[in-house]
Coordinates of C-alpha atoms in Angstrom, one line a residue:
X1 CA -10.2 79.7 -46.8
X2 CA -9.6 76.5 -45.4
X3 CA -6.1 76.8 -45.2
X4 CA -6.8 80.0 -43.4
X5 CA -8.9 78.3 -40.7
X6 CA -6.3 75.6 -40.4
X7 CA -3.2 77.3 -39.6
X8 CA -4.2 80.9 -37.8
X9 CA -5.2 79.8 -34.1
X10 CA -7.0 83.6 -33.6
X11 CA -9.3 82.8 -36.8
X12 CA -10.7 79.7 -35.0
X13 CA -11.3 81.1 -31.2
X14 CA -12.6 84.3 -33.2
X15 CA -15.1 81.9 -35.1
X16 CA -15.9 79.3 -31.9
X17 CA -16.8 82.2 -30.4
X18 CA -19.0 83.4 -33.4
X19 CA -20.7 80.4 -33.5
X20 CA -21.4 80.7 -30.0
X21 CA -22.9 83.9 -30.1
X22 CA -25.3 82.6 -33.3
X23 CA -26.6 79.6 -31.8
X24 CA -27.7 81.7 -28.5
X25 CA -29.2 84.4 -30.9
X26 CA -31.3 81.7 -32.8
X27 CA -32.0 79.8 -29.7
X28 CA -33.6 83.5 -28.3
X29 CA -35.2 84.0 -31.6
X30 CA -36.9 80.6 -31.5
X31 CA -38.1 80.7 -27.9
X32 CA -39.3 84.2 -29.1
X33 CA -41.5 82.5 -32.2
X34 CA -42.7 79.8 -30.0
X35 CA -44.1 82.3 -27.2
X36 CA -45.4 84.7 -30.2
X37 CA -47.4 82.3 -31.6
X38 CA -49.0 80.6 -28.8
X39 CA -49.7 84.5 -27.5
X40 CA -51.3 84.8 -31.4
X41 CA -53.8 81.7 -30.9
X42 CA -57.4 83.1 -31.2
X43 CA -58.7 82.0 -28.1
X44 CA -63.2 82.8 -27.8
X45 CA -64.1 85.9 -25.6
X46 CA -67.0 86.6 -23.6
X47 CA -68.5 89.9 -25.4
X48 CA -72.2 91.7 -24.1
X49 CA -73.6 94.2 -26.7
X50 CA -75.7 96.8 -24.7
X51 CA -78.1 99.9 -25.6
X52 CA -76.7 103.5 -24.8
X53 CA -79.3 103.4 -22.0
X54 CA -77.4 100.3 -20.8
X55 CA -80.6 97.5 -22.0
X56 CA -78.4 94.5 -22.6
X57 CA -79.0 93.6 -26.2
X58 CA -77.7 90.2 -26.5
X59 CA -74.7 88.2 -25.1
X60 CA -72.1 85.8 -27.1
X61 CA -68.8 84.9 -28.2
X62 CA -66.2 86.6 -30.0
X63 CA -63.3 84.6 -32.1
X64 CA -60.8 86.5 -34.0
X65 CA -60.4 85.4 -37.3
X66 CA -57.1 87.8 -38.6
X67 CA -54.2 87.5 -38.4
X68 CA -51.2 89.2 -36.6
X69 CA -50.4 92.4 -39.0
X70 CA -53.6 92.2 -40.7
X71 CA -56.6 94.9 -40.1
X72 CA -58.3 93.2 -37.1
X73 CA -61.5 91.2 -37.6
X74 CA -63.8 89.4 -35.3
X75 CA -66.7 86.7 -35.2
X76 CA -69.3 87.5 -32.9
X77 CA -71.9 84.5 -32.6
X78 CA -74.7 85.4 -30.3
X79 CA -76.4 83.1 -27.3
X80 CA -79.4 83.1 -29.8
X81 CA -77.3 81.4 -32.6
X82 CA -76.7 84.8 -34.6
X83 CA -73.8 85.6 -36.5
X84 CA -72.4 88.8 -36.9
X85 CA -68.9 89.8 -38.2
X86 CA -66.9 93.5 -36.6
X87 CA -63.7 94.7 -38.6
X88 CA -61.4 97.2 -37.2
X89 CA -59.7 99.6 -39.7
X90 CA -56.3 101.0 -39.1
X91 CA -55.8 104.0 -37.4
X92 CA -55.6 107.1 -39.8
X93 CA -52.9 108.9 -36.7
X94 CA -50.3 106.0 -36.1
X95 CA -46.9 105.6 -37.9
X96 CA -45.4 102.9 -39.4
X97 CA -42.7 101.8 -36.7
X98 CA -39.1 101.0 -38.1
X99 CA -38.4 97.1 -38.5
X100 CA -36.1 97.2 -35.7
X101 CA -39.1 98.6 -33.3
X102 CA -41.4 95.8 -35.1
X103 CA -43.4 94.3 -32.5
X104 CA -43.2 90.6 -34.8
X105 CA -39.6 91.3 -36.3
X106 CA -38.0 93.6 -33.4
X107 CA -36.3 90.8 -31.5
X108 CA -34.7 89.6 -34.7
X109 CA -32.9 92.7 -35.5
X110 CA -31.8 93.2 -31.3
X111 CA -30.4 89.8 -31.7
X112 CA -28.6 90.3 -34.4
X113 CA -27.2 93.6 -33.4
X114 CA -26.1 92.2 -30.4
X115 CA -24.2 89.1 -32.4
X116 CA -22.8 92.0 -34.8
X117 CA -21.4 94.0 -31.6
X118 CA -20.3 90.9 -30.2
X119 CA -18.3 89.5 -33.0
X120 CA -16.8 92.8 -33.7
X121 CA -15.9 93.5 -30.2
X122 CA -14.0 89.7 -29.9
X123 CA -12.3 89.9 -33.0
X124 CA -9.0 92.6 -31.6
X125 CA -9.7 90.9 -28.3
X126 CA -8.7 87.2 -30.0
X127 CA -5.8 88.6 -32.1
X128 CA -4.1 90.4 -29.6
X129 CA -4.2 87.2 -27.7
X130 CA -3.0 85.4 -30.5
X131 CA -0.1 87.7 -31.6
X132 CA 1.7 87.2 -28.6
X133 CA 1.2 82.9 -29.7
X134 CA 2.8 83.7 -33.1
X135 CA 5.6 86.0 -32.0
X136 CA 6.4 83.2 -29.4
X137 CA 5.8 80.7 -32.4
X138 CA 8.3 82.7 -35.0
X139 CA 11.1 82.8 -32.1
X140 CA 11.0 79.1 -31.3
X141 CA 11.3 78.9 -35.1
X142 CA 14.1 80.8 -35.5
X143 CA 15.8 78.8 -32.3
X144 CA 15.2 75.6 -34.2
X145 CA 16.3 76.8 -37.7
X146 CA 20.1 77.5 -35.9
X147 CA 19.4 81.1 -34.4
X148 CA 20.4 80.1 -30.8
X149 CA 20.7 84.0 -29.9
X150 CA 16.9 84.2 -30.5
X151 CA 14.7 86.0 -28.0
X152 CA 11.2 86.3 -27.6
X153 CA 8.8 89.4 -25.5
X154 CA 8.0 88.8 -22.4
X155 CA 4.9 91.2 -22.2
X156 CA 2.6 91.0 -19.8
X157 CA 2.1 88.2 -16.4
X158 CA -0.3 85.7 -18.1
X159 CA 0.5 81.9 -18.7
X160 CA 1.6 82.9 -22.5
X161 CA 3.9 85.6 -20.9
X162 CA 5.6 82.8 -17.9
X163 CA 5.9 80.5 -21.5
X164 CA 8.1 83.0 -22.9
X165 CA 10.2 83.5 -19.4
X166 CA 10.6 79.8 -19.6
X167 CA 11.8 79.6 -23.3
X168 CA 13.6 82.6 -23.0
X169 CA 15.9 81.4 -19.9
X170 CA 16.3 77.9 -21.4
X171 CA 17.5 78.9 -25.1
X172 CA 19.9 81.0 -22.6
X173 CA 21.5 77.7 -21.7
X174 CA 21.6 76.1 -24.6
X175 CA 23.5 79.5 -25.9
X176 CA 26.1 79.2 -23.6
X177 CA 26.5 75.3 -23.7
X178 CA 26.8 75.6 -27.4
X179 CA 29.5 78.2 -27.2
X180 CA 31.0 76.2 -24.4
X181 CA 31.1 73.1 -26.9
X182 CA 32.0 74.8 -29.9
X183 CA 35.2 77.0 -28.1
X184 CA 35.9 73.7 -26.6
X185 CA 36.2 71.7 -30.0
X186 CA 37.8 74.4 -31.4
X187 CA 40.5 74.2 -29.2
X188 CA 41.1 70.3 -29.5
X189 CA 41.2 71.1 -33.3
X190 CA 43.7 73.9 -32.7
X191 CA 45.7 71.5 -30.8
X192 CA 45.6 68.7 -33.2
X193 CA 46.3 71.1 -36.2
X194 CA 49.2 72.5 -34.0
X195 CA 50.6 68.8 -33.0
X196 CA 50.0 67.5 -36.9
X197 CA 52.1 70.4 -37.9
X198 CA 54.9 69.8 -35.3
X199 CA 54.8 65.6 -36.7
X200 CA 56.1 67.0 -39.9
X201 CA 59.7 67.8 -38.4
X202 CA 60.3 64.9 -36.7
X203 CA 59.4 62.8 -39.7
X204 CA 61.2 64.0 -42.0
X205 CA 64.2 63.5 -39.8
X206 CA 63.1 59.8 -39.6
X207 CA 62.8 59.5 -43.3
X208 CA 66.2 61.1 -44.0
X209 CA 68.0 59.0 -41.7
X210 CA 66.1 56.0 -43.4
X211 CA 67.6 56.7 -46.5
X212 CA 71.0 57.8 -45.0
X213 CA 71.0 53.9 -44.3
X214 CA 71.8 53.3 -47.7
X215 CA 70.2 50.3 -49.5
X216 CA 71.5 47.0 -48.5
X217 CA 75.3 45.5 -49.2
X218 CA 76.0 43.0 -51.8
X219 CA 77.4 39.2 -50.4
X220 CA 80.9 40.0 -51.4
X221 CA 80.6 43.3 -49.4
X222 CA 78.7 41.7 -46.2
X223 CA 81.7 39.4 -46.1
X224 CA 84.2 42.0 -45.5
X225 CA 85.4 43.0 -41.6
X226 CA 84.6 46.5 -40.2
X227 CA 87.6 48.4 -39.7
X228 CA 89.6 47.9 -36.4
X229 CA 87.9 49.7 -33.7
X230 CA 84.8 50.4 -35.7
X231 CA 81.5 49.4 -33.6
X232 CA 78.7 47.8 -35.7
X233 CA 77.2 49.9 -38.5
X234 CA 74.1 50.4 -40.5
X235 CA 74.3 48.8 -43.4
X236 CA 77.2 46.3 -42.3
X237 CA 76.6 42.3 -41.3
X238 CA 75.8 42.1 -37.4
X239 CA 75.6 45.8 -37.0
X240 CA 72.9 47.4 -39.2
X241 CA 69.5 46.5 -40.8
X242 CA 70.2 46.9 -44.3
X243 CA 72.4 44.0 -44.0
X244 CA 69.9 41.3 -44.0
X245 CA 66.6 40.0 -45.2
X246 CA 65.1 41.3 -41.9
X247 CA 66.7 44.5 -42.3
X248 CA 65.2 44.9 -45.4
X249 CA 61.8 43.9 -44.3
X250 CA 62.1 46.1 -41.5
X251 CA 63.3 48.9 -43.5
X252 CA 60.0 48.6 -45.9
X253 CA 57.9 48.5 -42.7
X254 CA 59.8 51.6 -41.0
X255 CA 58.8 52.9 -44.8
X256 CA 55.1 52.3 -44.9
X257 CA 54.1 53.5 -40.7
X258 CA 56.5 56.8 -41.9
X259 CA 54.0 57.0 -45.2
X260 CA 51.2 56.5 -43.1
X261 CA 52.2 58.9 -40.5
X262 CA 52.6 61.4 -43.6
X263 CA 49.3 61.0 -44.8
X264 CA 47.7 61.1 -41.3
X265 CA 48.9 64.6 -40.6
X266 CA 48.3 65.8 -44.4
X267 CA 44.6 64.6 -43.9
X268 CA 44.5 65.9 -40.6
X269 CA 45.6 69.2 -41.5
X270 CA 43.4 69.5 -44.6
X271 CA 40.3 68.5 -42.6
X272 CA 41.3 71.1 -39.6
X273 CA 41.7 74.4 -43.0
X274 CA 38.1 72.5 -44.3
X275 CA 36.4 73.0 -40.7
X276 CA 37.6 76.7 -40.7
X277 CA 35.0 78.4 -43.1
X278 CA 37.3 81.3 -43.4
X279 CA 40.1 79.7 -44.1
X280 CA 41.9 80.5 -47.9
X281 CA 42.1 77.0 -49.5
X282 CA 42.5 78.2 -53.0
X283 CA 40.9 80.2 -55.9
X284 CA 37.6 79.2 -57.3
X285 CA 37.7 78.5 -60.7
X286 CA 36.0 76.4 -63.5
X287 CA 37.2 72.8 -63.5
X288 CA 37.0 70.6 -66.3
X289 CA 36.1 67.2 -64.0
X290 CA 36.4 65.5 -67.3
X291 CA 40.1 66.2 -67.6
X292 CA 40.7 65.4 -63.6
X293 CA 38.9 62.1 -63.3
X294 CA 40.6 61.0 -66.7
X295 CA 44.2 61.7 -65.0
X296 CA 43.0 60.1 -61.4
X297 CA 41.8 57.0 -63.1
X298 CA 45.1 56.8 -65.1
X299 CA 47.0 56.9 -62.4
X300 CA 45.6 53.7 -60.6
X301 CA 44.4 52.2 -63.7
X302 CA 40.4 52.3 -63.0
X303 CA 38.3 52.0 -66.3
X304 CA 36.1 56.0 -66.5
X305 CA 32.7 55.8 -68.5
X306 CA 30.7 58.9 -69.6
X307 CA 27.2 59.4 -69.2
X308 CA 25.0 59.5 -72.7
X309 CA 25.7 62.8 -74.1
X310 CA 28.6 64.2 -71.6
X311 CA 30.6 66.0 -73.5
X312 CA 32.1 68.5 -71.3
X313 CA 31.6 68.6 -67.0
X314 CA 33.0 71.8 -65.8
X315 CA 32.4 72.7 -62.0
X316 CA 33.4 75.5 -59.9
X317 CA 35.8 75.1 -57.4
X318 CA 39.2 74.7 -56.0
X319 CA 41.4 71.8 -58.0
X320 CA 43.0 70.3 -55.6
X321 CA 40.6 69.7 -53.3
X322 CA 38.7 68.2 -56.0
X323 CA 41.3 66.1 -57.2
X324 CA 42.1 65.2 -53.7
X325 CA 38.1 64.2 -53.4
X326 CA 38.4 62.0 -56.2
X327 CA 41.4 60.6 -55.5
X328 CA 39.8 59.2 -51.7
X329 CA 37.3 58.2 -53.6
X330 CA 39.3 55.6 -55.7
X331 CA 41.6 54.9 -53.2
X332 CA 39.1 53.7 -50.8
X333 CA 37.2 51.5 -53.8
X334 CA 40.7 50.2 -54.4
X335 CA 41.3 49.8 -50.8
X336 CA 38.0 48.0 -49.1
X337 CA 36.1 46.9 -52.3
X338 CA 37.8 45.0 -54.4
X339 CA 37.4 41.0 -53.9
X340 CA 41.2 40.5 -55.7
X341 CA 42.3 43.5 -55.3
X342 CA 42.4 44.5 -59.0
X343 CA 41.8 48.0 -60.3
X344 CA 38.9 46.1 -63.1
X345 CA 36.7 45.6 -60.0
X346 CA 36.4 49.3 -59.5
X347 CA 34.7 52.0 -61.9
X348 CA 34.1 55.3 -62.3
X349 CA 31.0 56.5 -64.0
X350 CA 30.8 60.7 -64.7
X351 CA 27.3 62.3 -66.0
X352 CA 25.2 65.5 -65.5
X353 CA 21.4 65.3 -64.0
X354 CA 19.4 67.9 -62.8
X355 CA 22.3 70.8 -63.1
X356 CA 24.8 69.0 -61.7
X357 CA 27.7 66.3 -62.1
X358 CA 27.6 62.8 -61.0
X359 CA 30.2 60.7 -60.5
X360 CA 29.8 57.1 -59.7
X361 CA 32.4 55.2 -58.5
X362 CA 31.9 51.6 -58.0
X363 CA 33.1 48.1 -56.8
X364 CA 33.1 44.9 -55.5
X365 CA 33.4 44.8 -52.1
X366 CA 31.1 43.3 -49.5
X367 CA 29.6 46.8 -49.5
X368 CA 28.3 49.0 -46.5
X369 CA 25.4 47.8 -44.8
X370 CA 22.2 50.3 -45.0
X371 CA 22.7 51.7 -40.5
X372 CA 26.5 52.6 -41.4
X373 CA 26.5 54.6 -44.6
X374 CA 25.9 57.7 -43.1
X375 CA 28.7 57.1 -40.1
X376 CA 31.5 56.1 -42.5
X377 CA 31.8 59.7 -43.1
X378 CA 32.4 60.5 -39.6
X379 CA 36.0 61.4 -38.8
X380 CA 38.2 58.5 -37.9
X381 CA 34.9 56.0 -38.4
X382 CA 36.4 52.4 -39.2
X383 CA 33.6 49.5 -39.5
X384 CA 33.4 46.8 -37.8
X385 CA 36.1 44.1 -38.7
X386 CA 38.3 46.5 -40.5
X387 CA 41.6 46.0 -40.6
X388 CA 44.2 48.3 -39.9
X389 CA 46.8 46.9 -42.5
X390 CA 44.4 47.8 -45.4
X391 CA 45.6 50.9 -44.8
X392 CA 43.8 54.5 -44.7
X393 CA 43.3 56.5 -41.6
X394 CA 39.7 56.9 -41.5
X395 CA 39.9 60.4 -42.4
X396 CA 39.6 59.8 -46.4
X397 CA 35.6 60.1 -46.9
X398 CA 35.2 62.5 -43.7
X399 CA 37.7 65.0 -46.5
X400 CA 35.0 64.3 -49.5
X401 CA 32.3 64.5 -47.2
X402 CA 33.8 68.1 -46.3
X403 CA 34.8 68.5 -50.0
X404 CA 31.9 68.1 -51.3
X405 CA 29.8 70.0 -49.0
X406 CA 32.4 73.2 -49.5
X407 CA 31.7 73.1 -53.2
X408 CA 27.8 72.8 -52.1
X409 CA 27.5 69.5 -53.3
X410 CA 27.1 66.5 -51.5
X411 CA 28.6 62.9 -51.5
X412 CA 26.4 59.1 -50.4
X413 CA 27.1 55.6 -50.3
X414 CA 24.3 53.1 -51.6
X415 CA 24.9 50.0 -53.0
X416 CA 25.7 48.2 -56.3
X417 CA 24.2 46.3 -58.4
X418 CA 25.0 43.0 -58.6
X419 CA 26.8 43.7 -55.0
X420 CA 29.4 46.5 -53.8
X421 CA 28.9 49.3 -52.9
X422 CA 28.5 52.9 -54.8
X423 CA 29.7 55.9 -53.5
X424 CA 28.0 59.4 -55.8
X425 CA 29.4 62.6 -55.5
X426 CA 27.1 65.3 -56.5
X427 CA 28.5 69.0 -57.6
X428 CA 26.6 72.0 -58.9
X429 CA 27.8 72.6 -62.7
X430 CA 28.8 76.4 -63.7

């Protein structure tokens, strides 16, 4: 009942104006006892008692002593000091009147008749009136909740009527900003798909002629002359890279920004098929996530513990994108949080809680202070005093954000104990 009073606006105008109509109903009926009692006081009356022939017989006072309802009754006292005592009897020809017509209870049952009438005749009044509130209240809901295409009536010319106009015409705007913005970033994603895609030509070109260069000459062999007429060459003393220390250096460098470049449009491209819902990025099948983190961890030589009890993980989803989410996961411990840069400072922890796997992966970094661990998983989102030659392109966690949240899990940072940080990846079991 409470809650009924609490949340519906029509039941609490509808009662107000209940209680309105009962506190002018008992404040009639009140005012009606009051009168009816001081109009019931037995106040003395002159009475003469006279012969037929009109001889006065004697002259007195008359009190009555009944009361209201009761047969009436009279106490006659006499100038002379005599007594005498008249009763009335009912009348043998009058009905009893119905309590409504009452002359002591009558006003009761008007005033509540006319409370009964009133209530009943404000209750559809208040609804109706309310309706239109909650209509207007389930479309602003709706709006909120992602709907942007809701709409609500515009009945009637009343202030609840101009609200609705008002809301109406501004979710209007919103719409079309929205689908403004979101053709807008579509297109810039379009064209940085497109551009990643056209990157991949060009770099393999760079990386074959890389390793056209050959790797670099022995001493005996940089000591020789180039034949007569030849120009410098690659690979030769004076006329190529591969020739000297710096060559070689720069030839390693050339190597890594190529690698990088690689990745960069890889990542780029897999985030772009990730942000297109209907985009085919594999078949959804049971993966053991047992069998997956074992190989990852081999493979960069990070220590994996089990939970108590786990036995057997097994998540639906598309493999590769899982493996790539744990890989990034790893890879960015390995990166940005270890102190010596050993694989020993990073583990991985795997369990099950609650219908779903855990994974835990941990190190010893300087960790990720509390206002950025929800913006390292923005796109491109370096923090502060990050170094570029650690490598990564700031698109690693943005992919197991978007992983995780296409397998309908979810990933967080928080920290370690005993300092780090600890990123958690959470995925729904079969």
């Amino acid at each position: 009942m409470i809650k009924l009073f609490t949340r519906h606006l029509y039941v609490r105008i509808w009662l107000a104006a209940l209680a309105g109509v009962v506190v002018v109903v008992l404040a009639a009926a009140w005012a009606w006892r009051v009168a009816e009692e001081q109009r019931s006081v037995p106040l003395p009356r002159e009475v003469t008692l006279s012969s037929v022939d009109q001889a006065r017989v004697g002259r007195g006072t008359a009190l009555r002593t009944s009361r209201p309802g009761e047969a009436a009754e009279f106490l006659i006292t006499m100038e002379d000091g005599r007594r005498f005592t008249m009763e009335f009897g009912p009348r043998q020809d009058r009905r009893v009147p119905p309590p409504w017509l009452h002359p002591q209870t009558g006003i009761f049952w008007l005033l509540g008749m006319v409370g009964l009438a009133t209530a009943v005749g404000l209750f559809p009044i208040v609804r109706r009136l309310t309706q239109r509130l909650e209509a207007l209240q389930r479309g602003v809901q709706r709006w909120g909740e992602g709907d942007l295409s809701a709409r609500v009536a515009e009945d009637g010319q009343d202030e609840v009527a101009d609200l609705s106009r008002r809301f109406n015409a501004a979710a209007a705007r919103i719409e079309q900003l929205m689908d403004r913005q979101a053709a807008l970033l579509q297109s810039q994603k379009s064209l940085l798909a497109n551009a990643s895609h056209e990157l991949r030509s060009p770099l393999a070109r760079i990386r074959m002629a890389l390793e056209l260069m050959g790797p670099p000459r022995s001493p005996a062999a940089q000591g020789a002359l180039p034949a007569e007429g030849a120009g410098p060459a690659l690979g030769r003393p004076g006329g190529g890279l591969s020739g000297t220390a710096a060559g070689a250096s720069a030839r390693a460098e050339i190597s890594r920004n190529i690698a990088e470049l690689d990745q960069l449009v890889d990542e780029i491209l897999l985030a772009s098929r990730l942000d297109a819902r209907e985009a085919d990025l594999g078949t959804v099948e049971p993966v053991d996530l047992i069998g997956l983190l074992a190989e990852e961890c081999a493979r960069v030589g990070v220590e994996l513990t089990l939970g108590p009890g786990t036995l057997e993980v097994v998540v639906p989803g598309v493999a590769k994108l899982l493996r790539r989410a744990v890989r990034n996961l790893l890879e960015n411990a390995l990166r940005h949080g270890g102190r010596t840069g050993r694989a020993s400072e990073v583990a991985a922890e795997l369990g099950t809680a609650g219908g779903q796997a855990v994974l835990h992966v941990d190190d010893r970094g300087p960790g990720v202070p509390p206002a950025q661990r929800e913006r390292i998983f923005e796109p491109f989102y370096r923090l502060p005093g990050a170094s570029e030659r650690e490598g990564g392109v700031g698109l690693g966690l943005a992919l197991v954000k978007s992983i995780a949240e296409r397998h309908r899990g979810q990933v967080r940072c928080g920290n370690r104990e005993g300092g780090g940080a600890r990123f958690t990846l959470h995925l729904p079991l079969v």
